[in-house]
Structure formats: C-alpha cells, structure tokens
GROMACS .gro file of C-alpha atoms in nm:
model
  351
    1MET     CA    1  -0.013   0.002   0.012
    2LYS     CA    2   0.256   0.255   0.085
    3PHE     CA    3   0.470   0.156  -0.247
    4VAL     CA    4   0.136   0.234  -0.449
    5SER     CA    5   0.078   0.563  -0.262
    6LEU     CA    6   0.460   0.658  -0.313
    7SER     CA    7   0.419   0.583  -0.693
    8LEU     CA    8   0.108   0.803  -0.724
    9LEU     CA    9   0.280   1.088  -0.566
   10LEU     CA   10   0.598   1.063  -0.784
   11PHE     CA   11   0.365   1.036  -1.104
   12CYS     CA   12   0.151   1.368  -0.982
   13SER     CA   13   0.489   1.551  -0.923
   14PHE     CA   14   0.605   1.453  -1.255
   15CYS     CA   15   0.274   1.567  -1.428
   16MET     CA   16   0.282   1.884  -1.247
   17ALA     CA   17   0.642   1.941  -1.352
   18GLU     CA   18   0.578   1.858  -1.707
   19SER     CA   19   0.275   2.085  -1.702
   20ILE     CA   20   0.476   2.375  -1.570
   21ASP     CA   21   0.749   2.341  -1.814
   22ALA     CA   22   0.505   2.343  -2.094
   23LEU     CA   23   0.324   2.653  -1.954
   24THR     CA   24   0.659   2.809  -1.933
   25ALA     CA   25   0.750   2.770  -2.277
   26LYS     CA   26   0.427   2.906  -2.380
   27ALA     CA   27   0.458   3.203  -2.114
   28GLN     CA   28   0.786   3.290  -2.263
   29ASN     CA   29   0.649   3.324  -2.594
   30ASN     CA   30   0.429   3.609  -2.450
   31ASP     CA   31   0.102   3.374  -2.441
   32VAL     CA   32  -0.109   3.576  -2.182
   33GLU     CA   33  -0.317   3.297  -2.103
   34ALA     CA   34  -0.029   3.071  -2.041
   35GLN     CA   35   0.132   3.342  -1.826
   36ILE     CA   36  -0.193   3.384  -1.610
   37LEU     CA   37  -0.223   2.972  -1.599
   38LEU     CA   38   0.147   2.944  -1.497
   39ALA     CA   39   0.095   3.200  -1.219
   40GLU     CA   40  -0.194   3.006  -1.073
   41GLN     CA   41  -0.001   2.685  -1.080
   42TYR     CA   42   0.268   2.858  -0.872
   43LEU     CA   43   0.043   2.948  -0.615
   44THR     CA   44  -0.076   2.583  -0.551
   45THR     CA   45   0.271   2.461  -0.486
   46SER     CA   46   0.476   2.477  -0.183
   47SER     CA   47   0.804   2.614  -0.309
   48PRO     CA   48   0.959   2.907  -0.110
   49THR     CA   49   0.973   3.112  -0.431
   50SER     CA   50   0.643   3.000  -0.559
   51ARG     CA   51   0.469   3.336  -0.460
   52VAL     CA   52   0.741   3.533  -0.602
   53ASP     CA   53   0.726   3.345  -0.956
   54ALA     CA   54   0.357   3.380  -0.940
   55LEU     CA   55   0.376   3.762  -0.902
   56TYR     CA   56   0.620   3.772  -1.161
   57TRP     CA   57   0.421   3.600  -1.425
   58PHE     CA   58   0.082   3.787  -1.333
   59GLU     CA   59   0.289   4.112  -1.376
   60GLN     CA   60   0.408   3.992  -1.732
   61ALA     CA   61   0.050   3.920  -1.803
   62ALA     CA   62  -0.056   4.243  -1.697
   63ASN     CA   63   0.200   4.444  -1.869
   64ASN     CA   64   0.085   4.245  -2.173
   65GLY     CA   65  -0.245   4.412  -2.154
   66SER     CA   66  -0.446   4.163  -1.918
   67SER     CA   67  -0.681   4.331  -1.679
   68GLN     CA   68  -0.751   4.009  -1.509
   69ALA     CA   69  -0.383   3.965  -1.427
   70ALA     CA   70  -0.365   4.327  -1.302
   71ALA     CA   71  -0.671   4.276  -1.064
   72ARG     CA   72  -0.525   3.952  -0.944
   73LEU     CA   73  -0.181   4.130  -0.844
   74ALA     CA   74  -0.358   4.383  -0.669
   75SER     CA   75  -0.549   4.129  -0.472
   76LEU     CA   76  -0.241   3.936  -0.382
   77TYR     CA   77  -0.045   4.265  -0.273
   78LEU     CA   78  -0.340   4.321  -0.037
   79GLU     CA   79  -0.383   3.987   0.114
   80ASP     CA   80  -0.346   3.970   0.533
   81GLY     CA   81  -0.005   4.100   0.654
   82ALA     CA   82   0.070   4.333   0.378
   83SER     CA   83   0.364   4.556   0.407
   84LYS     CA   84   0.356   4.924   0.324
   85ARG     CA   85   0.536   4.849   0.002
   86ASP     CA   86   0.272   4.583  -0.100
   87VAL     CA   87   0.006   4.827  -0.034
   88GLN     CA   88   0.177   5.077  -0.268
   89GLU     CA   89   0.211   4.805  -0.536
   90ALA     CA   90  -0.158   4.738  -0.508
   91ILE     CA   91  -0.253   5.101  -0.536
   92TYR     CA   92  -0.050   5.111  -0.850
   93TRP     CA   93  -0.216   4.831  -1.038
   94LEU     CA   94  -0.554   4.954  -0.912
   95THR     CA   95  -0.481   5.306  -1.026
   96ARG     CA   96  -0.376   5.155  -1.369
   97LEU     CA   97  -0.696   4.971  -1.410
   98ALA     CA   98  -0.931   5.266  -1.269
   99LEU     CA   99  -0.791   5.492  -1.509
  100GLU     CA  100  -0.876   5.262  -1.782
  101GLY     CA  101  -1.234   5.271  -1.661
  102SER     CA  102  -1.265   4.987  -1.444
  103THR     CA  103  -1.553   5.046  -1.183
  104ASP     CA  104  -1.464   4.767  -0.951
  105ALA     CA  105  -1.094   4.898  -0.939
  106GLN     CA  106  -1.220   5.257  -0.871
  107ILE     CA  107  -1.407   5.138  -0.586
  108ASN     CA  108  -1.141   4.886  -0.456
  109LEU     CA  109  -0.910   5.186  -0.476
  110GLY     CA  110  -1.146   5.419  -0.279
  111LYS     CA  111  -1.146   5.145  -0.004
  112VAL     CA  112  -0.774   5.129   0.011
  113TYR     CA  113  -0.759   5.492   0.037
  114GLU     CA  114  -1.033   5.483   0.325
  115SER     CA  115  -0.848   5.205   0.540
  116LEU     CA  116  -0.519   5.402   0.522
  117PRO     CA  117  -0.445   5.608   0.840
  118GLN     CA  118  -0.724   5.878   0.884
  119LEU     CA  119  -0.556   6.168   0.718
  120PRO     CA  120  -0.731   6.444   0.536
  121LYS     CA  121  -0.549   6.356   0.192
  122THR     CA  122  -0.628   5.978   0.202
  123LEU     CA  123  -1.022   6.061   0.269
  124ASP     CA  124  -0.997   6.332  -0.006
  125LEU     CA  125  -0.851   6.064  -0.261
  126ALA     CA  126  -1.105   5.810  -0.146
  127GLU     CA  127  -1.386   6.060  -0.203
  128VAL     CA  128  -1.250   6.117  -0.571
  129TRP     CA  129  -1.245   5.756  -0.671
  130TYR     CA  130  -1.593   5.676  -0.519
  131ARG     CA  131  -1.739   5.963  -0.692
  132THR     CA  132  -1.582   5.890  -1.019
  133ALA     CA  133  -1.741   5.531  -0.976
  134SER     CA  134  -2.082   5.641  -0.850
  135ALA     CA  135  -2.230   5.709  -1.178
  136GLY     CA  136  -2.495   5.436  -1.238
  137ASN     CA  137  -2.328   5.219  -0.936
  138GLU     CA  138  -2.530   5.208  -0.612
  139LYS     CA  139  -2.243   5.036  -0.403
  140ALA     CA  140  -1.996   5.344  -0.501
  141ASP     CA  141  -2.274   5.591  -0.445
  142GLU     CA  142  -2.305   5.445  -0.069
  143ALA     CA  143  -1.946   5.470  -0.015
  144TYR     CA  144  -1.909   5.799  -0.150
  145SER     CA  145  -2.188   5.915   0.095
  146GLY     CA  146  -2.000   5.749   0.398
  147VAL     CA  147  -1.673   5.931   0.307
  148LEU     CA  148  -1.863   6.254   0.280
  149GLU     CA  149  -2.022   6.167   0.623
  150LYS     CA  150  -1.683   6.098   0.786
  151LYS     CA  151  -1.539   6.438   0.648
  152PHE     CA  152  -1.831   6.628   0.776
  153ASN     CA  153  -1.800   6.477   1.132
  154ALA     CA  154  -1.445   6.552   1.155
  155GLN     CA  155  -1.482   6.911   1.063
  156ARG     CA  156  -1.790   6.934   1.298
  157ALA     CA  157  -1.589   6.784   1.594
  158LYS     CA  158  -1.322   7.050   1.520
  159GLN     CA  159  -1.574   7.324   1.542
  160ILE     CA  160  -1.733   7.205   1.849
  161SER     CA  161  -1.395   7.174   2.037
  162SER     CA  162  -1.342   7.551   1.920
  163ILE     CA  163  -1.676   7.654   2.058
  164GLU     CA  164  -1.602   7.486   2.381
  165GLN     CA  165  -1.252   7.643   2.412
  166LEU     CA  166  -1.418   7.978   2.365
  167GLU     CA  167  -1.671   7.908   2.630
  168ILE     CA  168  -1.413   7.778   2.880
  169GLN     CA  169  -1.226   8.114   2.844
  170PHE     CA  170  -1.550   8.324   2.874
  171ASP     CA  171  -1.622   8.134   3.203
  172ASP     CA  172  -1.287   8.224   3.327
  173LEU     CA  173  -1.318   8.588   3.295
  174SER     CA  174  -1.409   8.770   3.616
  175LEU     CA  175  -1.537   9.123   3.618
  176LYS     CA  176  -1.423   9.327   3.930
  177ILE     CA  177  -1.623   9.606   4.043
  178ASP     CA  178  -1.463   9.891   4.250
  179PRO     CA  179  -1.628   9.919   4.597
  180ILE     CA  180  -1.717  10.280   4.579
  181ALA     CA  181  -1.914  10.205   4.224
  182LYS     CA  182  -2.073   9.921   4.373
  183LYS     CA  183  -2.218  10.169   4.647
  184VAL     CA  184  -2.299  10.407   4.369
  185LEU     CA  185  -2.476  10.175   4.144
  186GLY     CA  186  -2.713  10.006   4.404
  187SER     CA  187  -2.994   9.821   4.309
  188SER     CA  188  -2.911   9.869   3.927
  189VAL     CA  189  -2.608   9.671   3.926
  190ASN     CA  190  -2.826   9.325   3.880
  191ASN     CA  191  -3.003   9.475   3.572
  192ASP     CA  192  -2.655   9.597   3.427
  193SER     CA  193  -2.502   9.270   3.500
  194LEU     CA  194  -2.784   9.088   3.299
  195ILE     CA  195  -2.740   9.351   3.003
  196TYR     CA  196  -2.391   9.299   3.002
  197ALA     CA  197  -2.405   8.894   3.015
  198LEU     CA  198  -2.650   8.930   2.740
  199LEU     CA  199  -2.416   9.170   2.495
  200GLY     CA  200  -2.122   8.958   2.579
  201PHE     CA  201  -2.311   8.639   2.478
  202SER     CA  202  -2.414   8.811   2.172
  203LEU     CA  203  -2.077   8.931   2.089
  204ILE     CA  204  -1.943   8.562   2.112
  205LEU     CA  205  -2.242   8.418   1.906
  206LEU     CA  206  -2.149   8.687   1.637
  207MET     CA  207  -1.759   8.587   1.663
  208VAL     CA  208  -1.870   8.228   1.609
  209ILE     CA  209  -2.099   8.301   1.326
  210ILE     CA  210  -1.803   8.498   1.138
  211TRP     CA  211  -1.545   8.231   1.229
  212TYR     CA  212  -1.771   7.965   1.100
  213HIS     CA  213  -1.828   8.144   0.775
  214LEU     CA  214  -1.439   8.188   0.746
  215LYS     CA  215  -1.389   7.832   0.793
  216LEU     CA  216  -1.658   7.740   0.523
  217ARG     CA  217  -1.476   7.971   0.280
  218ASN     CA  218  -1.141   7.825   0.356
  219PHE     CA  219  -1.281   7.473   0.332
  220SER     CA  220  -1.419   7.541  -0.043
  221THR     CA  221  -1.082   7.704  -0.129
  222GLN     CA  222  -0.899   7.381  -0.013
  223SER     CA  223  -1.150   7.171  -0.189
  224SER     CA  224  -1.077   7.348  -0.520
  225ALA     CA  225  -0.702   7.332  -0.465
  226LEU     CA  226  -0.728   6.978  -0.384
  227GLU     CA  227  -0.904   6.915  -0.727
  228ILE     CA  228  -0.646   7.101  -0.901
  229ASP     CA  229  -0.367   6.884  -0.709
  230LEU     CA  230  -0.568   6.569  -0.801
  231ASP     CA  231  -0.561   6.650  -1.138
  232TYR     CA  232  -0.195   6.712  -1.165
  233GLU     CA  233  -0.113   6.381  -0.964
  234LYS     CA  234  -0.319   6.212  -1.219
  235ARG     CA  235  -0.158   6.344  -1.528
  236GLU     CA  236   0.187   6.289  -1.363
  237LEU     CA  237   0.096   5.926  -1.282
  238GLN     CA  238  -0.028   5.873  -1.649
  239THR     CA  239   0.327   6.016  -1.767
  240LYS     CA  240   0.483   5.778  -1.514
  241LEU     CA  241   0.293   5.463  -1.679
  242ALA     CA  242   0.381   5.571  -1.986
  243GLU     CA  243   0.735   5.584  -1.905
  244ARG     CA  244   0.738   5.260  -1.740
  245ASN     CA  245   0.557   5.086  -2.027
  246HIS     CA  246   0.824   5.230  -2.269
  247GLN     CA  247   1.093   5.094  -2.045
  248LEU     CA  248   0.923   4.764  -2.025
  249ARG     CA  249   0.872   4.742  -2.401
  250GLN     CA  250   1.252   4.819  -2.451
  251GLN     CA  251   1.374   4.552  -2.200
  252LYS     CA  252   1.133   4.308  -2.370
  253LYS     CA  253   1.295   4.393  -2.719
  254GLN     CA  254   1.644   4.343  -2.566
  255LEU     CA  255   1.532   4.010  -2.419
  256GLU     CA  256   1.394   3.886  -2.733
  257THR     CA  257   1.707   3.997  -2.925
  258LEU     CA  258   1.916   3.811  -2.666
  259TYR     CA  259   1.662   3.499  -2.692
  260ARG     CA  260   1.706   3.483  -3.064
  261GLN     CA  261   2.064   3.505  -3.053
  262PHE     CA  262   2.099   3.258  -2.793
  263LYS     CA  263   1.892   3.031  -3.001
  264LYS     CA  264   2.118   3.085  -3.305
  265ILE     CA  265   2.420   3.005  -3.083
  266GLN     CA  266   2.271   2.689  -2.937
  267SER     CA  267   2.208   2.549  -3.309
  268SER     CA  268   2.562   2.655  -3.408
  269SER     CA  269   2.696   2.501  -3.079
  270ALA     CA  270   2.479   2.173  -3.167
  271SER     CA  271   2.669   2.177  -3.517
  272GLN     CA  272   2.993   2.242  -3.343
  273GLN     CA  273   2.948   1.951  -3.118
  274ALA     CA  274   2.883   1.724  -3.388
  275LYS     CA  275   3.184   1.827  -3.576
  276ALA     CA  276   3.389   1.791  -3.237
  277ARG     CA  277   3.268   1.425  -3.228
  278LEU     CA  278   3.395   1.392  -3.591
  279ASN     CA  279   3.717   1.590  -3.520
  280PRO     CA  280   3.814   1.545  -3.143
  281THR     CA  281   4.087   1.797  -3.172
  282ALA     CA  282   3.847   2.103  -3.207
  283PRO     CA  283   3.874   2.337  -2.902
  284GLU     CA  284   3.630   2.328  -2.619
  285LYS     CA  285   3.718   2.681  -2.528
  286ASP     CA  286   3.564   2.814  -2.838
  287GLN     CA  287   3.235   2.663  -2.766
  288LYS     CA  288   3.238   2.808  -2.422
  289LEU     CA  289   3.310   3.163  -2.537
  290SER     CA  290   3.064   3.123  -2.814
  291LEU     CA  291   2.791   3.047  -2.549
  292ALA     CA  292   2.900   3.333  -2.298
  293CYS     CA  293   2.895   3.583  -2.597
  294ALA     CA  294   2.555   3.480  -2.706
  295LEU     CA  295   2.439   3.538  -2.331
  296PHE     CA  296   2.574   3.882  -2.365
  297GLY     CA  297   2.460   3.957  -2.691
  298PHE     CA  298   2.800   3.983  -2.855
  299LYS     CA  299   2.979   3.835  -3.178
  300ILE     CA  300   3.275   3.644  -3.097
  301ASN     CA  301   3.448   3.822  -3.386
  302SER     CA  302   3.387   4.163  -3.232
  303ILE     CA  303   3.393   4.133  -2.862
  304PRO     CA  304   3.384   4.505  -2.723
  305SER     CA  305   3.636   4.642  -2.463
  306GLU     CA  306   3.640   4.546  -2.099
  307LYS     CA  307   3.461   4.865  -1.986
  308ASN     CA  308   3.175   4.805  -2.253
  309ILE     CA  309   3.175   4.451  -2.121
  310LYS     CA  310   3.099   4.546  -1.758
  311ILE     CA  311   2.848   4.805  -1.879
  312ARG     CA  312   2.618   4.528  -2.052
  313TYR     CA  313   2.698   4.292  -1.736
  314LYS     CA  314   2.517   4.581  -1.515
  315GLN     CA  315   2.234   4.601  -1.747
  316LEU     CA  316   2.188   4.225  -1.729
  317CYS     CA  317   2.191   4.203  -1.370
  318LYS     CA  318   1.873   4.406  -1.370
  319ILE     CA  319   1.722   4.117  -1.544
  320TYR     CA  320   1.864   3.813  -1.398
  321HIS     CA  321   1.926   3.901  -1.022
  322PRO     CA  322   1.722   3.723  -0.784
  323ASP     CA  323   1.602   4.023  -0.633
  324LEU     CA  324   1.498   4.173  -0.973
  325LYS     CA  325   1.281   3.900  -1.110
  326GLY     CA  326   1.578   3.646  -1.202
  327SER     CA  327   1.715   3.326  -1.033
  328ASP     CA  328   2.021   3.210  -0.874
  329GLU     CA  329   2.083   2.969  -1.150
  330GLU     CA  330   2.063   3.252  -1.420
  331MET     CA  331   2.293   3.474  -1.226
  332LYS     CA  332   2.560   3.199  -1.181
  333ARG     CA  333   2.535   3.147  -1.544
  334LEU     CA  334   2.580   3.520  -1.620
  335ASN     CA  335   2.889   3.551  -1.392
  336GLY     CA  336   3.041   3.227  -1.552
  337ALA     CA  337   2.993   3.390  -1.883
  338LEU     CA  338   3.152   3.722  -1.763
  339LYS     CA  339   3.484   3.534  -1.635
  340ILE     CA  340   3.492   3.344  -1.989
  341ILE     CA  341   3.473   3.675  -2.192
  342LEU     CA  342   3.710   3.862  -1.973
  343HIS     CA  343   3.954   3.602  -1.953
  344HIS     CA  344   3.931   3.577  -2.348
  345VAL     CA  345   3.984   3.982  -2.380
  346ASN     CA  346   4.263   3.989  -2.114
  347ALA     CA  347   4.462   3.695  -2.271
  348PRO     CA  348   4.632   3.874  -2.521
  349LEU     CA  349   4.764   4.134  -2.232
  350GLN     CA  350   4.890   3.830  -2.014
  351ARG     CA  351   5.092   3.694  -2.311
   0.00000   0.00000   0.00000
C-alpha cells in the first residue's frame, strides 16, 4: 500500500512539473493565457519562491494588457499581513485599472485609501475615486456618501472643540467692580450685569458665526485646490505609467533579441558539437566563449572592450538578479559567462 501511494505521488509530481514546463515555454513566447495559468499553478505549489514566481508571471501578463492579471496582482498584494510596499504596489495596479475605466478597481482603490491612516488627503482621494465610480453604481454611491459623512463629522468635531474652548475662556473671565462704584450703582447692578451678560453672549455668538463662515470659505478654497492637485497627480501618474511601459517594451525587445541570438548560438553549438565528435581536436574553449558571447549579445569576432563588457553586465544584472525577477541559476550562468569573456579579452595582455 505504501509503495502504491509513493508511486502515485511521484507520478503526480512528474505531471505537474511537465505542466509547468509546458506553460513556461508558452509564457516565454508572450502567451497571456499561459502566463496567467502558470502564475496560478505556482500559487498552488509549496516552493519557497512560488509566490514570487506567481507575482512575476501575473505582472508579465498585466504588462501584456491583461486586466484580469492586474486585478489578481492587486488582490495578492492586499492579502493579510501586507507591508507598506505591498500596499503601494496594489495602489499602482488598481490606479492603472481605474484609469482604464474599471468601476470595480475604482471602488477597491477608494476602499484602500479609506483604510489608510485617517489623514485628510487619504479621505479626499477616496472621495474622488468613489465619486468617479458612483455614476450608475449604487455600491460606489453609498461609499461616496459614507466618506462625505466622515469628513463632515471630523469638521464638525473641530468646530465643537473650538466653541467649547471659547466658552471655557469666557467662563474664566471675572469682572471686578470697584467698591465705591458698587455703592453708587446700588440696586441697578443686577440689571446692568444681566444686560452686559447678554451683550457679551451676543458678541461671542457673532464671533462664532463669522469664524464659521471663514472656515467654510477656507474649506471651499482647499477643496478647489485639492481638485487641482488631484488632476496634476493624475497627469503625473499617467506620464509615469507611459514611461514605465516604454521601459518595459525596450527591455522586452532586448530580451527577445538576446533570446534569438541565444537560439542561434545553441543551434551553431549543436553543429559544432557534432563536428567535435568527428574531429576530437576541436577546442572546447571556443564553444564556451560562443555561449558566453550569446548570453551577453556579442559576436565572437567583435567582442568590445572590458569597460563595455562590464556595462552590459550591469544591464543584464537588472534582468537576471534574484532580487529583480531573476534566479540564482541565471545569475551564476551570467557570472560564469563574464569570467570567460574577460579571460578571453585579457589573454593577449597576459601573454
């Protein structure tokens, strides 16, 4: 019985690995559906890097225009225990979807801003996205009303606090009457004090009304200024999105060029290996140098200087480094290729 269970487990592992390999081949050819399926497949595995791999392929699919992948990315970044950086990433992908007109993304973006620390700016941003999504959406309209009520209660609490402070200051005032004047006034003191109290209360009430109108005017001015700032931030965000998409397209072209060159070198290396079997005297170093040049995108007959080689190495580190969506194996392969090329370039100098 144990042998049968072990056999089934090994068979299932083999099938899953084969499925992941097949999906990876399709995903590397920019098949959006395969990229999404591959990311979901990684989420079901228990590998330490499964979540990182899933996020990478979801991001590739989102950059290829998949709204489903972008929404999935945002939900993954907003899971329990999300860090501040994860929340910012979720805001980025939700904003991207919201700018494309997704009502669900606009509502979710408003919820994220509303859940952040209760600063005036976050509530204002939540109000903007709820108001954008409220056209024909009852859920967004209710959320928009809730944010307005929160802002009104906060403003009212400030006003009540200011009025209470004024009343405390007024109660602390004590009017001292001269003893001689008290004798002269006689019985009219009580009536005069009542009149003075009424006049003082009227004056305070008038000051509160004036203060309230000034606050309302300042609030309207701040609201208009906030709308201008939001429009500016929106344009700036659209500019950043365009720049990032341009950079992604450039990197994609570079990767495709490197991939084609690598395929060519692989085919040529296969033919060279066949020749090597026929001719055992063929040098193995040339094959390693050819593969290393293919990884760097160089031609073996026109290898640049050491300075340009190191510049290309820094560019490729941004693609293959484990912290930048690469892996340890790819980084080891890149470092080995660098040593081979530098040894070939510096060999004439050592002689």
